Short mmCIF file of C-alpha atoms in Angstrom, two decimals:
data_model
loop_
_atom_site.label_atom_id
_atom_site.label_comp_id
_atom_site.label_asym_id
_atom_site.label_seq_id
_atom_site.Cartn_x
_atom_site.Cartn_y
_atom_site.Cartn_z
CA MET A 1319 -5.16 39.42 -40.52
CA ILE A 1320 -7.52 36.61 -41.49
CA TRP A 1321 -9.45 37.27 -38.31
CA ILE A 1322 -9.66 41.01 -39.05
CA LYS A 1323 -10.90 40.31 -42.59
CA ALA A 1324 -13.45 37.77 -41.37
CA LYS A 1325 -14.67 40.26 -38.80
CA ARG A 1326 -15.03 42.95 -41.46
CA VAL A 1327 -16.92 40.63 -43.81
CA ILE A 1328 -19.30 39.47 -41.08
CA LYS A 1329 -19.88 43.00 -39.81
CA ALA A 1330 -20.51 44.26 -43.36
CA GLY A 1331 -23.02 41.44 -43.87
CA PHE A 1332 -25.01 42.48 -40.79
CA VAL A 1333 -24.80 46.19 -41.63
CA ASN A 1334 -25.96 45.57 -45.22
CA PHE A 1335 -28.81 43.39 -44.00
CA TRP A 1336 -29.96 46.15 -41.67
CA ARG A 1337 -29.52 49.02 -44.12
CA ASN A 1338 -31.19 47.22 -47.02
CA GLY A 1339 -34.34 47.36 -44.91
CA TRP A 1340 -37.29 46.56 -47.12
CA ILE A 1341 -35.32 44.39 -49.49
CA SER A 1342 -34.10 42.26 -46.60
CA LEU A 1343 -37.61 42.07 -45.21
CA ALA A 1344 -39.10 41.00 -48.56
CA THR A 1345 -36.40 38.38 -49.05
CA VAL A 1346 -36.90 37.00 -45.55
CA LEU A 1347 -40.63 36.84 -46.20
CA VAL A 1348 -40.18 34.74 -49.33
CA ILE A 1349 -37.76 32.39 -47.59
CA VAL A 1350 -40.19 32.09 -44.66
CA ILE A 1351 -42.83 30.98 -47.17
CA THR A 1352 -40.39 28.46 -48.63
CA LEU A 1353 -39.48 27.06 -45.24
CA PHE A 1354 -43.11 27.08 -44.17
CA THR A 1355 -44.01 24.96 -47.20
CA ILE A 1356 -41.24 22.53 -46.39
CA GLY A 1357 -42.23 22.44 -42.73
CA SER A 1358 -45.84 21.76 -43.70
CA LEU A 1359 -44.64 18.85 -45.78
CA ILE A 1360 -42.83 17.44 -42.78
CA PHE A 1361 -46.06 17.65 -40.77
CA SER A 1362 -48.15 16.17 -43.59
CA ARG A 1363 -45.80 13.26 -43.84
CA ALA A 1364 -46.09 12.69 -40.13
CA ILE A 1365 -49.89 12.65 -40.40
CA LEU A 1366 -49.82 10.39 -43.44
CA GLY A 1367 -47.33 8.08 -41.76
CA SER A 1368 -49.42 7.79 -38.64
CA MET A 1369 -52.56 7.20 -40.71
CA ILE A 1370 -50.90 4.45 -42.66
CA SER A 1371 -49.48 2.73 -39.61
CA GLN A 1372 -52.85 2.94 -37.92
CA ILE A 1373 -54.64 1.36 -40.85
CA GLN A 1374 -51.95 -1.26 -41.04
CA ASP A 1375 -52.40 -1.91 -37.35
CA LYS A 1376 -56.07 -2.68 -37.87
CA VAL A 1377 -55.29 -5.39 -40.40
CA ASP A 1378 -54.48 -8.80 -38.96
CA ILE A 1379 -55.04 -12.49 -39.49
CA SER A 1380 -57.16 -14.33 -36.98
CA ILE A 1381 -56.83 -18.05 -36.61
CA TYR A 1382 -59.80 -19.72 -34.96
CA PHE A 1383 -59.16 -23.02 -33.26
CA LYS A 1384 -61.55 -25.82 -32.67
CA THR A 1385 -63.01 -25.88 -29.18
CA ASP A 1386 -61.25 -29.13 -28.34
CA ALA A 1387 -57.80 -27.83 -29.25
CA GLU A 1388 -55.19 -28.16 -26.50
CA GLU A 1389 -53.82 -24.89 -25.18
CA SER A 1390 -50.25 -26.22 -25.25
CA ASP A 1391 -50.54 -27.07 -28.95
CA ILE A 1392 -51.85 -23.60 -29.72
CA LEU A 1393 -49.00 -21.99 -27.77
CA ALA A 1394 -46.52 -24.18 -29.68
CA LEU A 1395 -48.01 -22.94 -32.96
CA LYS A 1396 -47.87 -19.37 -31.67
CA ASP A 1397 -44.15 -19.79 -30.94
CA SER A 1398 -43.39 -21.14 -34.38
CA VAL A 1399 -45.40 -18.37 -36.05
CA SER A 1400 -43.66 -15.71 -33.96
CA LYS A 1401 -40.34 -16.95 -35.27
CA LEU A 1402 -41.29 -16.07 -38.86
CA PRO A 1403 -39.36 -13.00 -39.96
CA GLU A 1404 -42.46 -11.31 -41.39
CA VAL A 1405 -44.46 -11.52 -38.18
CA LYS A 1406 -44.56 -8.49 -35.93
CA SER A 1407 -46.73 -9.92 -33.20
CA ALA A 1408 -48.84 -12.94 -32.40
CA GLU A 1409 -51.40 -12.59 -29.66
CA TYR A 1410 -53.07 -15.56 -28.02
CA VAL A 1411 -56.65 -15.19 -26.93
CA SER A 1412 -57.90 -18.11 -24.85
CA ALA A 1413 -61.39 -19.56 -25.23
CA GLU A 1414 -62.50 -17.95 -21.95
CA GLN A 1415 -61.16 -14.60 -23.01
CA SER A 1416 -62.93 -14.93 -26.37
CA LEU A 1417 -66.17 -15.51 -24.56
CA GLU A 1418 -65.57 -12.56 -22.28
CA ASN A 1419 -64.88 -10.35 -25.31
CA PHE A 1420 -67.96 -11.64 -27.02
CA LYS A 1421 -70.13 -10.98 -23.99
CA GLU A 1422 -68.66 -7.53 -23.61
CA ARG A 1423 -69.36 -6.68 -27.21
CA HIS A 1424 -72.99 -7.89 -27.07
CA LYS A 1425 -73.89 -6.98 -23.53
CA ASP A 1426 -76.75 -4.80 -24.75
CA ASN A 1427 -78.25 -7.53 -26.88
CA ALA A 1428 -80.50 -9.49 -24.55
CA LEU A 1429 -81.23 -12.23 -27.05
CA ILE A 1430 -77.62 -13.16 -27.63
CA MET A 1431 -76.85 -12.97 -23.95
CA GLN A 1432 -79.74 -15.25 -23.17
CA SER A 1433 -78.67 -17.76 -25.80
CA ILE A 1434 -75.18 -17.90 -24.32
CA GLU A 1435 -76.61 -18.43 -20.85
CA GLU A 1436 -78.80 -21.23 -22.11
CA LEU A 1437 -75.94 -22.90 -23.94
CA GLY A 1438 -74.18 -23.41 -20.64
CA GLU A 1439 -70.79 -24.25 -22.12
CA ASN A 1440 -68.35 -22.10 -24.08
CA PRO A 1441 -69.15 -22.37 -27.78
CA LEU A 1442 -66.06 -20.36 -28.79
CA GLY A 1443 -62.59 -21.71 -29.39
CA ALA A 1444 -59.28 -20.01 -28.69
CA MET A 1445 -57.75 -17.77 -31.34
CA LEU A 1446 -54.47 -16.22 -32.44
CA ASN A 1447 -54.23 -12.68 -33.76
CA ILE A 1448 -51.23 -12.28 -36.02
CA LYS A 1449 -49.84 -8.99 -37.30
CA THR A 1450 -47.14 -8.74 -39.92
CA LYS A 1451 -44.71 -5.94 -40.52
CA GLU A 1452 -46.06 -5.15 -43.99
CA THR A 1453 -49.59 -5.69 -45.27
CA SER A 1454 -48.18 -7.50 -48.31
CA GLN A 1455 -46.73 -10.20 -46.06
CA TYR A 1456 -50.07 -11.56 -44.92
CA ASP A 1457 -50.24 -13.83 -47.93
CA SER A 1458 -47.07 -15.73 -47.10
CA VAL A 1459 -48.01 -16.03 -43.42
CA ALA A 1460 -51.43 -17.37 -44.40
CA LYS A 1461 -49.74 -19.87 -46.72
CA TYR A 1462 -47.46 -20.97 -43.91
CA LEU A 1463 -50.43 -21.57 -41.64
CA GLU A 1464 -52.14 -23.41 -44.45
CA SER A 1465 -49.18 -25.75 -44.75
CA GLN A 1466 -49.30 -26.27 -40.98
CA SER A 1467 -52.92 -27.32 -41.07
CA GLY A 1468 -51.95 -30.64 -42.64
CA THR A 1469 -49.78 -31.55 -39.66
CA ALA A 1470 -50.86 -32.82 -36.26
CA GLY A 1471 -50.80 -29.38 -34.68
CA GLY A 1472 -52.54 -27.91 -37.71
CA SER A 1473 -55.60 -30.09 -37.55
CA MET A 1474 -56.87 -28.11 -34.60
CA ILE A 1475 -57.30 -25.00 -36.81
CA ASP A 1476 -60.93 -24.31 -37.46
CA LYS A 1477 -60.69 -21.29 -39.76
CA ILE A 1478 -58.22 -18.68 -40.99
CA ASN A 1479 -59.98 -15.45 -41.79
CA TYR A 1480 -57.35 -14.16 -44.21
CA TYR A 1481 -59.14 -15.52 -47.27
CA GLN A 1482 -62.31 -13.64 -46.42
CA ASN A 1483 -60.34 -10.43 -46.07
CA LYS A 1484 -57.84 -11.04 -48.84
CA LYS A 1485 -59.38 -8.63 -51.34
CA VAL A 1486 -59.66 -5.80 -48.85
CA ILE A 1487 -56.14 -6.30 -47.60
CA ASP A 1488 -54.70 -6.39 -51.11
CA ARG A 1489 -56.52 -3.25 -52.08
CA LEU A 1490 -55.52 -1.49 -48.92
CA SER A 1491 -51.84 -2.24 -49.38
CA LYS A 1492 -52.03 -0.92 -52.94
CA ILE A 1493 -53.68 2.29 -51.78
CA LEU A 1494 -51.13 2.74 -49.04
CA ASP A 1495 -48.28 2.20 -51.48
CA SER A 1496 -49.59 4.75 -53.95
CA ALA A 1497 -50.34 7.22 -51.16
CA LYS A 1498 -46.71 7.00 -50.07
CA THR A 1499 -45.37 7.39 -53.61
CA LEU A 1500 -47.71 10.26 -54.44
CA GLY A 1501 -46.86 12.00 -51.17
CA THR A 1502 -43.17 11.74 -51.87
CA ALA A 1503 -43.56 12.99 -55.44
CA ILE A 1504 -45.65 16.00 -54.41
CA SER A 1505 -43.20 16.79 -51.62
CA VAL A 1506 -40.22 16.69 -53.95
CA ILE A 1507 -41.93 18.95 -56.50
CA LEU A 1508 -43.05 21.46 -53.86
CA VAL A 1509 -39.60 21.54 -52.28
CA ILE A 1510 -37.95 22.17 -55.66
CA ILE A 1511 -40.41 24.93 -56.59
CA SER A 1512 -40.07 26.73 -53.29
CA ILE A 1513 -36.28 26.53 -53.35
CA ILE A 1514 -36.21 27.96 -56.87
CA ILE A 1515 -38.42 30.85 -55.76
CA ALA A 1516 -36.16 31.60 -52.78
CA PHE A 1517 -33.10 31.34 -55.01
CA ASN A 1518 -34.49 33.84 -57.51
CA THR A 1519 -35.59 36.25 -54.82
CA ILE A 1520 -32.08 36.43 -53.44
CA ARG A 1521 -30.71 36.86 -56.94
CA LEU A 1522 -33.07 39.79 -57.49
CA ALA A 1523 -32.01 41.33 -54.19
CA ILE A 1524 -28.38 41.14 -55.30
CA TYR A 1525 -29.22 42.34 -58.80
CA ILE A 1526 -30.06 45.67 -57.14
CA SER A 1527 -26.49 45.81 -55.85
CA ARG A 1528 -24.83 44.85 -59.12
CA GLU A 1529 -23.31 48.29 -59.67
CA GLU A 1530 -21.96 48.38 -56.16
CA ILE A 1531 -20.23 45.07 -56.80
CA GLY A 1532 -18.50 46.61 -59.82
CA VAL A 1533 -17.47 49.67 -57.80
CA MET A 1534 -16.02 47.50 -55.05
CA ARG A 1535 -13.93 45.66 -57.61
CA LEU A 1536 -12.67 48.93 -59.13
CA VAL A 1537 -11.73 50.25 -55.71
CA GLY A 1538 -9.47 47.24 -55.31
CA ALA A 1539 -11.52 44.71 -53.35
CA SER A 1540 -10.77 41.05 -53.98
CA ASP A 1541 -13.54 38.70 -55.12
CA ARG A 1542 -13.76 37.17 -51.69
CA PHE A 1543 -13.98 40.49 -49.94
CA VAL A 1544 -16.85 41.54 -52.20
CA ARG A 1545 -18.66 38.21 -52.00
CA GLY A 1546 -18.25 37.59 -48.28
CA PRO A 1547 -20.81 40.10 -46.95
CA PHE A 1548 -23.43 38.92 -49.45
CA ILE A 1549 -23.00 35.33 -48.30
CA VAL A 1550 -23.21 36.45 -44.67
CA GLU A 1551 -26.43 38.27 -45.59
CA GLY A 1552 -27.75 35.06 -47.21
CA VAL A 1553 -26.98 33.13 -44.02
CA ILE A 1554 -28.78 35.79 -41.95
CA TYR A 1555 -31.82 35.46 -44.24
CA GLY A 1556 -31.81 31.71 -43.62
CA VAL A 1557 -31.42 31.92 -39.84
CA ILE A 1558 -34.10 34.58 -39.35
CA SER A 1559 -36.51 32.87 -41.76
CA SER A 1560 -36.21 29.49 -40.09
CA ILE A 1561 -36.84 31.05 -36.68
CA ILE A 1562 -39.91 32.91 -38.00
CA ALA A 1563 -41.23 29.76 -39.69
CA MET A 1564 -40.88 27.80 -36.44
CA ILE A 1565 -42.65 30.56 -34.53
CA ILE A 1566 -45.54 30.52 -37.04
CA PHE A 1567 -45.92 26.77 -36.63
CA TYR A 1568 -46.49 27.14 -32.88
CA PRO A 1569 -49.98 28.73 -32.87
CA LEU A 1570 -50.86 26.92 -36.09
CA THR A 1571 -50.20 23.43 -34.75
CA LEU A 1572 -51.68 24.40 -31.39
CA TRP A 1573 -54.89 25.27 -33.23
CA LEU A 1574 -54.80 22.27 -35.57
CA GLY A 1575 -53.68 19.83 -32.88
CA PRO A 1576 -57.09 18.81 -31.46
CA MET A 1577 -58.53 18.62 -34.97
CA THR A 1578 -55.86 16.28 -36.23
CA ASP A 1579 -56.25 14.30 -33.05
CA ASN A 1580 -59.97 13.81 -33.70
CA PHE A 1581 -59.81 13.37 -37.41
CA PHE A 1582 -56.82 11.13 -37.81
CA SER A 1583 -57.02 9.78 -34.25
CA GLY A 1584 -53.55 8.88 -33.17
CA ILE A 1585 -51.50 11.93 -33.99
CA ASN A 1586 -51.75 15.32 -32.38
CA ILE A 1587 -49.86 17.67 -34.66
CA PHE A 1588 -49.01 20.01 -31.80
CA GLN A 1589 -47.50 17.20 -29.75
CA TYR A 1590 -45.56 16.17 -32.82
CA TYR A 1591 -44.29 19.76 -33.16
CA VAL A 1592 -43.21 19.89 -29.53
CA ALA A 1593 -41.64 16.44 -29.57
CA ASN A 1594 -39.69 17.02 -32.81
CA PHE A 1595 -39.02 20.74 -32.35
CA GLY A 1596 -35.23 20.42 -32.44
CA GLN A 1597 -35.20 18.18 -35.46
CA ILE A 1598 -37.65 20.25 -37.54
CA PHE A 1599 -35.89 23.48 -36.60
CA LEU A 1600 -32.54 22.00 -37.59
CA ILE A 1601 -33.87 20.89 -40.98
CA LEU A 1602 -35.39 24.31 -41.72
CA LEU A 1603 -32.29 26.12 -40.43
CA LEU A 1604 -29.88 24.09 -42.53
CA LEU A 1605 -32.10 24.41 -45.58
CA GLY A 1606 -32.61 28.16 -45.14
CA VAL A 1607 -28.94 28.86 -44.50
CA SER A 1608 -27.74 26.75 -47.42
CA VAL A 1609 -30.31 28.20 -49.84
CA GLY A 1610 -29.36 31.72 -48.69
CA ALA A 1611 -25.62 31.24 -48.88
CA PHE A 1612 -25.66 29.29 -52.13
CA SER A 1613 -27.99 31.72 -53.91
CA SER A 1614 -25.86 34.68 -52.82
CA TYR A 1615 -22.72 32.96 -54.00
CA ILE A 1616 -24.16 32.26 -57.45
CA ALA A 1617 -25.76 35.69 -57.80
CA VAL A 1618 -22.65 37.68 -56.87
CA LYS A 1619 -20.50 35.58 -59.15
CA ARG A 1620 -22.39 37.00 -62.13
CA TYR A 1621 -21.60 40.60 -61.29
CA LEU A 1622 -18.02 40.00 -60.22
CA LYS A 1623 -16.78 39.94 -63.79
CA VAL A 1624 -15.49 43.55 -63.70
CA MET B 489 5.31 54.58 -65.63
CA ILE B 490 2.25 54.17 -67.84
CA TYR B 491 2.76 53.15 -71.41
CA PHE B 492 0.19 52.62 -74.18
CA ASP B 493 1.73 50.61 -77.00
CA LYS B 494 -0.24 50.81 -80.27
CA VAL B 495 -3.50 50.21 -78.49
CA SER B 496 -6.68 49.75 -80.52
CA LYS B 497 -10.16 49.04 -79.26
CA ILE B 498 -12.61 48.09 -81.97
CA TYR B 499 -16.14 47.14 -80.92
CA SER B 500 -17.27 46.61 -84.51
CA PRO B 501 -16.02 47.83 -87.92
CA THR B 502 -18.35 50.81 -87.67
CA SER B 503 -17.56 51.49 -84.02
CA ILE B 504 -13.86 52.09 -83.52
CA ALA B 505 -13.21 53.51 -80.05
CA LEU B 506 -9.41 53.79 -80.20
CA GLU B 507 -6.96 53.34 -83.04
CA GLU B 508 -3.22 52.73 -82.66
CA ILE B 509 -2.75 54.90 -79.59
CA SER B 510 0.79 55.15 -78.23
CA PHE B 511 2.08 57.41 -75.47
CA ALA B 512 3.92 57.29 -72.17
CA ILE B 513 3.21 59.02 -68.89
CA GLU B 514 6.00 59.75 -66.43
CA PRO B 515 5.65 59.76 -62.63
CA ASN B 516 4.22 62.93 -61.09
CA GLU B 517 2.72 64.20 -64.34
CA PHE B 518 -0.71 65.83 -64.50
CA VAL B 519 -2.14 64.75 -67.83
CA SER B 520 -5.45 65.94 -69.22
CA ILE B 521 -7.14 63.98 -71.96
CA VAL B 522 -9.54 66.06 -74.00
CA GLY B 523 -11.83 65.37 -76.90
CA GLN B 524 -15.48 65.38 -77.84
CA SER B 525 -17.93 62.81 -76.54
CA GLY B 526 -17.24 59.50 -78.22
CA SER B 527 -13.63 60.34 -78.98
CA GLY B 528 -12.44 57.44 -76.83
CA LYS B 529 -11.35 59.16 -73.61
CA THR B 530 -13.30 56.92 -71.25
CA THR B 531 -12.35 53.79 -73.19
CA MET B 532 -8.71 54.69 -72.69
CA LEU B 533 -9.15 54.87 -68.92
CA LYS B 534 -11.16 51.64 -68.90
CA LEU B 535 -8.30 49.93 -70.69
CA LEU B 536 -5.84 51.15 -68.06
CA LEU B 537 -8.10 49.79 -65.29
CA ALA B 538 -8.51 46.49 -67.16
CA GLU B 539 -12.27 47.02 -67.21
CA GLU B 540 -12.00 46.39 -70.95
CA LYS B 541 -9.53 44.45 -73.04
CA PRO B 542 -7.80 46.05 -76.07
CA THR B 543 -8.42 44.56 -79.50
CA SER B 544 -4.71 44.91 -80.18
CA GLY B 545 -1.70 46.47 -78.48
CA HIS B 546 -0.60 46.52 -74.85
CA VAL B 547 -1.08 48.73 -71.83
CA PHE B 548 1.74 48.75 -69.30
CA PHE B 549 1.57 49.98 -65.74
CA GLU B 550 4.98 50.07 -64.03
CA SER B 551 6.21 47.57 -66.63
CA ILE B 552 3.33 45.15 -65.91
CA ASP B 553 1.13 44.28 -68.88
CA VAL B 554 -2.24 45.21 -67.39
CA HIS B 555 -4.16 42.71 -69.49
CA GLY B 556 -1.80 39.88 -68.69
CA VAL B 557 -2.83 40.07 -65.02
CA GLY B 558 -5.24 37.33 -63.99
CA ARG B 559 -8.65 38.13 -62.53
CA LYS B 560 -7.52 36.95 -59.13
CA GLU B 561 -4.61 39.40 -58.93
CA LEU B 562 -6.34 42.29 -60.68
CA HIS B 563 -7.44 43.90 -57.41
CA MET B 564 -3.79 44.14 -56.32
CA LEU B 565 -3.07 46.26 -59.39
CA ARG B 566 -6.16 48.39 -58.89
CA ARG B 567 -5.10 49.27 -55.35
CA LYS B 568 -2.23 51.21 -56.92
CA ILE B 569 -4.67 53.23 -59.02
CA GLY B 570 -7.21 55.55 -57.44
CA THR B 571 -10.34 56.17 -59.50
CA VAL B 572 -12.79 59.08 -59.63
CA PHE B 573 -15.82 58.98 -61.92
CA GLU B 574 -18.24 61.50 -63.32
CA ASP B 575 -21.14 59.69 -61.59
CA PHE B 576 -19.18 59.37 -58.28
CA ARG B 577 -19.90 55.63 -57.87
CA LEU B 578 -20.06 55.70 -54.10
CA LEU B 579 -21.53 52.76 -52.21
CA PRO B 580 -25.04 54.03 -51.39
CA ASN B 581 -25.41 51.92 -48.25
CA LYS B 582 -22.27 53.28 -46.65
CA THR B 583 -21.60 56.65 -45.05
CA ALA B 584 -18.90 58.98 -46.34
CA TYR B 585 -16.54 57.68 -43.67
CA GLU B 586 -17.36 54.04 -44.49
CA ASN B 587 -16.96 54.58 -48.23
CA ILE B 588 -13.43 55.80 -47.65
CA ALA B 589 -12.70 53.16 -45.02
CA PHE B 590 -13.94 50.47 -47.43
CA ALA B 591 -11.01 51.07 -49.77
CA MET B 592 -8.63 50.62 -46.84
CA GLU B 593 -10.44 47.55 -45.55
CA ALA B 594 -10.38 46.02 -49.02
CA ALA B 595 -6.64 46.64 -49.13
CA GLY B 596 -6.30 44.84 -45.79
CA LYS B 597 -5.17 47.82 -43.72
CA MET B 598 -5.15 47.57 -39.93
CA PRO B 599 -8.07 49.11 -37.98
CA GLU B 600 -5.80 51.60 -36.18
CA ASP B 601 -4.47 52.88 -39.54
CA ILE B 602 -8.02 53.30 -40.80
CA GLU B 603 -9.01 55.25 -37.69
CA LYS B 604 -6.01 57.50 -38.17
CA ASP B 605 -6.03 58.04 -41.95
CA VAL B 606 -9.73 58.47 -42.76
CA PRO B 607 -10.26 61.59 -40.60
CA GLN B 608 -7.09 63.09 -42.06
CA VAL B 609 -8.23 62.64 -45.64
CA LEU B 610 -11.72 63.86 -44.74
CA GLU B 611 -10.03 67.01 -43.49
CA LEU B 612 -8.10 67.32 -46.73
CA VAL B 613 -11.33 67.30 -48.75
CA ASN B 614 -13.02 69.47 -46.12
CA LEU B 615 -15.80 67.05 -45.17
CA VAL B 616 -15.13 66.33 -41.49
CA ASP B 617 -18.60 67.48 -40.42
CA LYS B 618 -20.33 65.30 -43.04
CA SER B 619 -18.44 62.08 -42.39
CA TRP B 620 -21.48 60.17 -41.12
CA HIS B 621 -23.79 61.22 -43.92
CA PHE B 622 -24.90 58.75 -46.59
CA PRO B 623 -24.21 59.66 -50.24
CA ASP B 624 -27.81 60.66 -50.91
CA GLU B 625 -27.58 63.13 -48.04
CA LEU B 626 -24.63 64.90 -49.68
CA SER B 627 -24.51 67.43 -52.51
CA ARG B 628 -22.87 66.46 -55.80
CA GLY B 629 -19.73 68.41 -54.96
CA GLU B 630 -19.52 66.73 -51.57
CA ARG B 631 -20.04 63.32 -53.13
CA GLN B 632 -17.23 63.91 -55.57
CA ARG B 633 -14.97 64.99 -52.72
CA VAL B 634 -15.77 61.73 -50.92
CA ALA B 635 -14.91 59.88 -54.12
CA ILE B 636 -11.55 61.66 -54.34
CA ALA B 637 -10.87 60.94 -50.68
CA ARG B 638 -11.57 57.28 -51.36
CA ALA B 639 -9.29 57.35 -54.40
CA ILE B 640 -6.32 58.80 -52.53
CA ILE B 641 -6.69 57.07 -49.16
CA ASN B 642 -4.42 54.15 -50.08
CA GLN B 643 -1.77 56.51 -51.44
CA PRO B 644 -1.95 55.20 -54.98
CA ASP B 645 0.71 55.91 -57.57
CA VAL B 646 -1.87 57.21 -60.03
CA ILE B 647 -5.26 58.90 -59.82
CA ILE B 648 -7.57 58.38 -62.77
CA ALA B 649 -10.37 60.92 -62.95
CA ASP B 650 -12.98 60.42 -65.67
CA GLU B 651 -14.79 63.74 -66.15
CA PRO B 652 -14.65 64.41 -62.41
CA THR B 653 -16.33 67.79 -62.82
CA GLY B 654 -18.85 66.83 -65.49
CA ASN B 655 -21.77 66.91 -63.04
CA LEU B 656 -20.70 69.91 -60.95
CA ASP B 657 -21.30 73.66 -60.85
CA PRO B 658 -18.32 76.01 -61.39
CA LEU B 659 -17.59 76.53 -57.70
CA ASN B 660 -17.45 72.83 -56.94
CA THR B 661 -15.54 72.24 -60.16
CA TRP B 662 -12.69 74.44 -58.99
CA GLU B 663 -12.69 72.89 -55.56
CA ILE B 664 -12.25 69.43 -57.13
CA ILE B 665 -9.53 70.66 -59.48
CA ASN B 666 -7.68 72.27 -56.58
CA ILE B 667 -7.80 69.03 -54.60
CA LEU B 668 -6.45 67.13 -57.61
CA LYS B 669 -3.67 69.71 -58.00
CA LYS B 670 -2.80 69.33 -54.33
CA VAL B 671 -2.71 65.55 -54.68
CA ASN B 672 -0.43 65.94 -57.67
CA GLU B 673 1.89 68.23 -55.69
CA PHE B 674 2.24 65.47 -53.08
CA GLY B 675 3.71 63.31 -55.85
CA THR B 676 0.77 61.37 -57.29
CA THR B 677 0.38 61.10 -61.05
CA VAL B 678 -3.02 62.40 -62.18
CA ILE B 679 -4.77 61.46 -65.42
CA MET B 680 -8.00 63.35 -66.01
CA THR B 681 -10.45 63.48 -68.88
CA THR B 682 -12.51 66.61 -69.31
CA HIS B 683 -14.55 68.80 -71.64
CA ASN B 684 -13.88 71.92 -69.64
CA LYS B 685 -11.81 74.44 -71.64
CA SER B 686 -11.18 76.85 -68.76
CA ILE B 687 -9.76 74.08 -66.55
CA ILE B 688 -7.30 72.98 -69.20
CA ASP B 689 -6.22 76.48 -70.02
CA SER B 690 -5.64 77.42 -66.39
CA LEU B 691 -3.74 74.21 -65.55
CA GLY B 692 -1.08 74.74 -68.19
CA ARG B 693 -0.02 71.07 -67.99
CA ARG B 694 0.27 68.25 -70.53
CA VAL B 695 -2.76 67.78 -72.78
CA ILE B 696 -3.50 64.79 -74.99
CA THR B 697 -6.21 65.47 -77.58
CA LEU B 698 -8.28 62.64 -79.06
CA GLU B 699 -10.48 62.85 -82.10
CA LYS B 700 -12.59 59.92 -83.30
CA GLY B 701 -10.33 57.42 -81.59
CA LYS B 702 -7.09 58.88 -82.87
CA MET B 703 -4.51 60.88 -80.97
CA VAL B 704 -4.24 64.20 -82.78
CA ARG B 705 -2.17 66.28 -80.35
CA ASP B 706 0.12 65.75 -77.35
CA ASP B 707 1.30 69.09 -75.95
CA LYS B 708 3.63 69.60 -72.99
CA GLU B 709 1.95 72.77 -71.81
CA GLY B 710 -1.22 72.38 -73.69
CA ARG B 711 -4.32 74.39 -74.25
CA TYR B 712 -7.79 73.25 -75.18
CA VAL B 713 -7.79 73.17 -78.98
CA ILE B 714 -10.46 71.25 -80.85
#
């Protein structure tokens, strides 16, 4: 019996969806817009996230060693720095490599190249490039290195460039922090607004059927039997809308992909779409279905009082 | 079977719909309730269906106090009462067949019973060829016949008809009345409100007359007297 009733409710939901025609179409359209907004936020966050991590990646501390520093001492310092919990990576660049890099960078400048040739020996020392997990952690790492410079191993340090860059780094981490907070706040507000719009649209769609709901009650239908098809309809709205939204994102991201790739260098929005297709679809589907079902439930409840 | 016990319905001191109404209806009766507009006929039927609550008094249906039934069980009671309204109240998105089948589905009947009973009742109201039409594709008379078919499909103990012919031409009016008479002959109690003098006079059955919310007459073989 339960199976028969469930079958009737589900069938009635589909039939109502189909026969309501324009109302169903309009409701789906509004939910598509809602889900599209939310999907766009997911993509924006991905872009913002990749931008932030890229900027963060460009920030590092370089430690320049004196030319007479022993390689083994430097490597020992590198090991101890790597063990710090804040440090993400420490890269050792030998004196020869530094020179190579320098030559590579200035290969078009004949004067510099000539000077190097004339100098005969390598004027550059080895260096360590250190990256931390958060931009705010550079200060403590710099302090640690500072404290090391008093020791035997530390005396080989020529210069730590953090103090030259301190202001820029501080400012950057502040900007990144506020960008994250602002992004989250805007997302939350947009999500709430779009869900409220979808919710009200479904309520309006059911408002049209309010008399029918009363008739069903008078004919002897239980609350559940009246409500069931409306909830099924709400679920159908959600499923169809999430599929449409995902389909719209395909050509859109395909078109925007190269642009994002050039502009933000590092993230191609289309590749992101393809790579995270399942996850994004699941989020939109769950959101659409729950908004649809919940709105229907609330809306029908109002007219079930007969 | 149905018993109104000193029932009053007062919306506001200046708007008294029913005042101290008491009467009983026995099984298999055909009762007409007459009175001018605003005399309280529809309110009386709404009280029996528990669409409205009385200000004082009790309404009993088969010894159950209708207004003591909780919302969750109300639909069980309503399945024993078939309803027909002046404005038909069909489900616009369902065909004639589906409107009738809906009442059976709501009552939890098996699919094979639905497939058997709906065509039979469609035949009774003479609508077999229109069974797959939607309400807006049917004439008023046809719509009302669908509504009656829906009301009787679950073999209720009582049929309540609120001005069932109010929107119909004379020919359709008589068709509806004849169907109701037939239903009554099969053993179903019928309670009908109407304005129509000729119907009442030709029926020659019990007539309850209301005037400004008060019961002024209750005649066994009544005529339309206002």
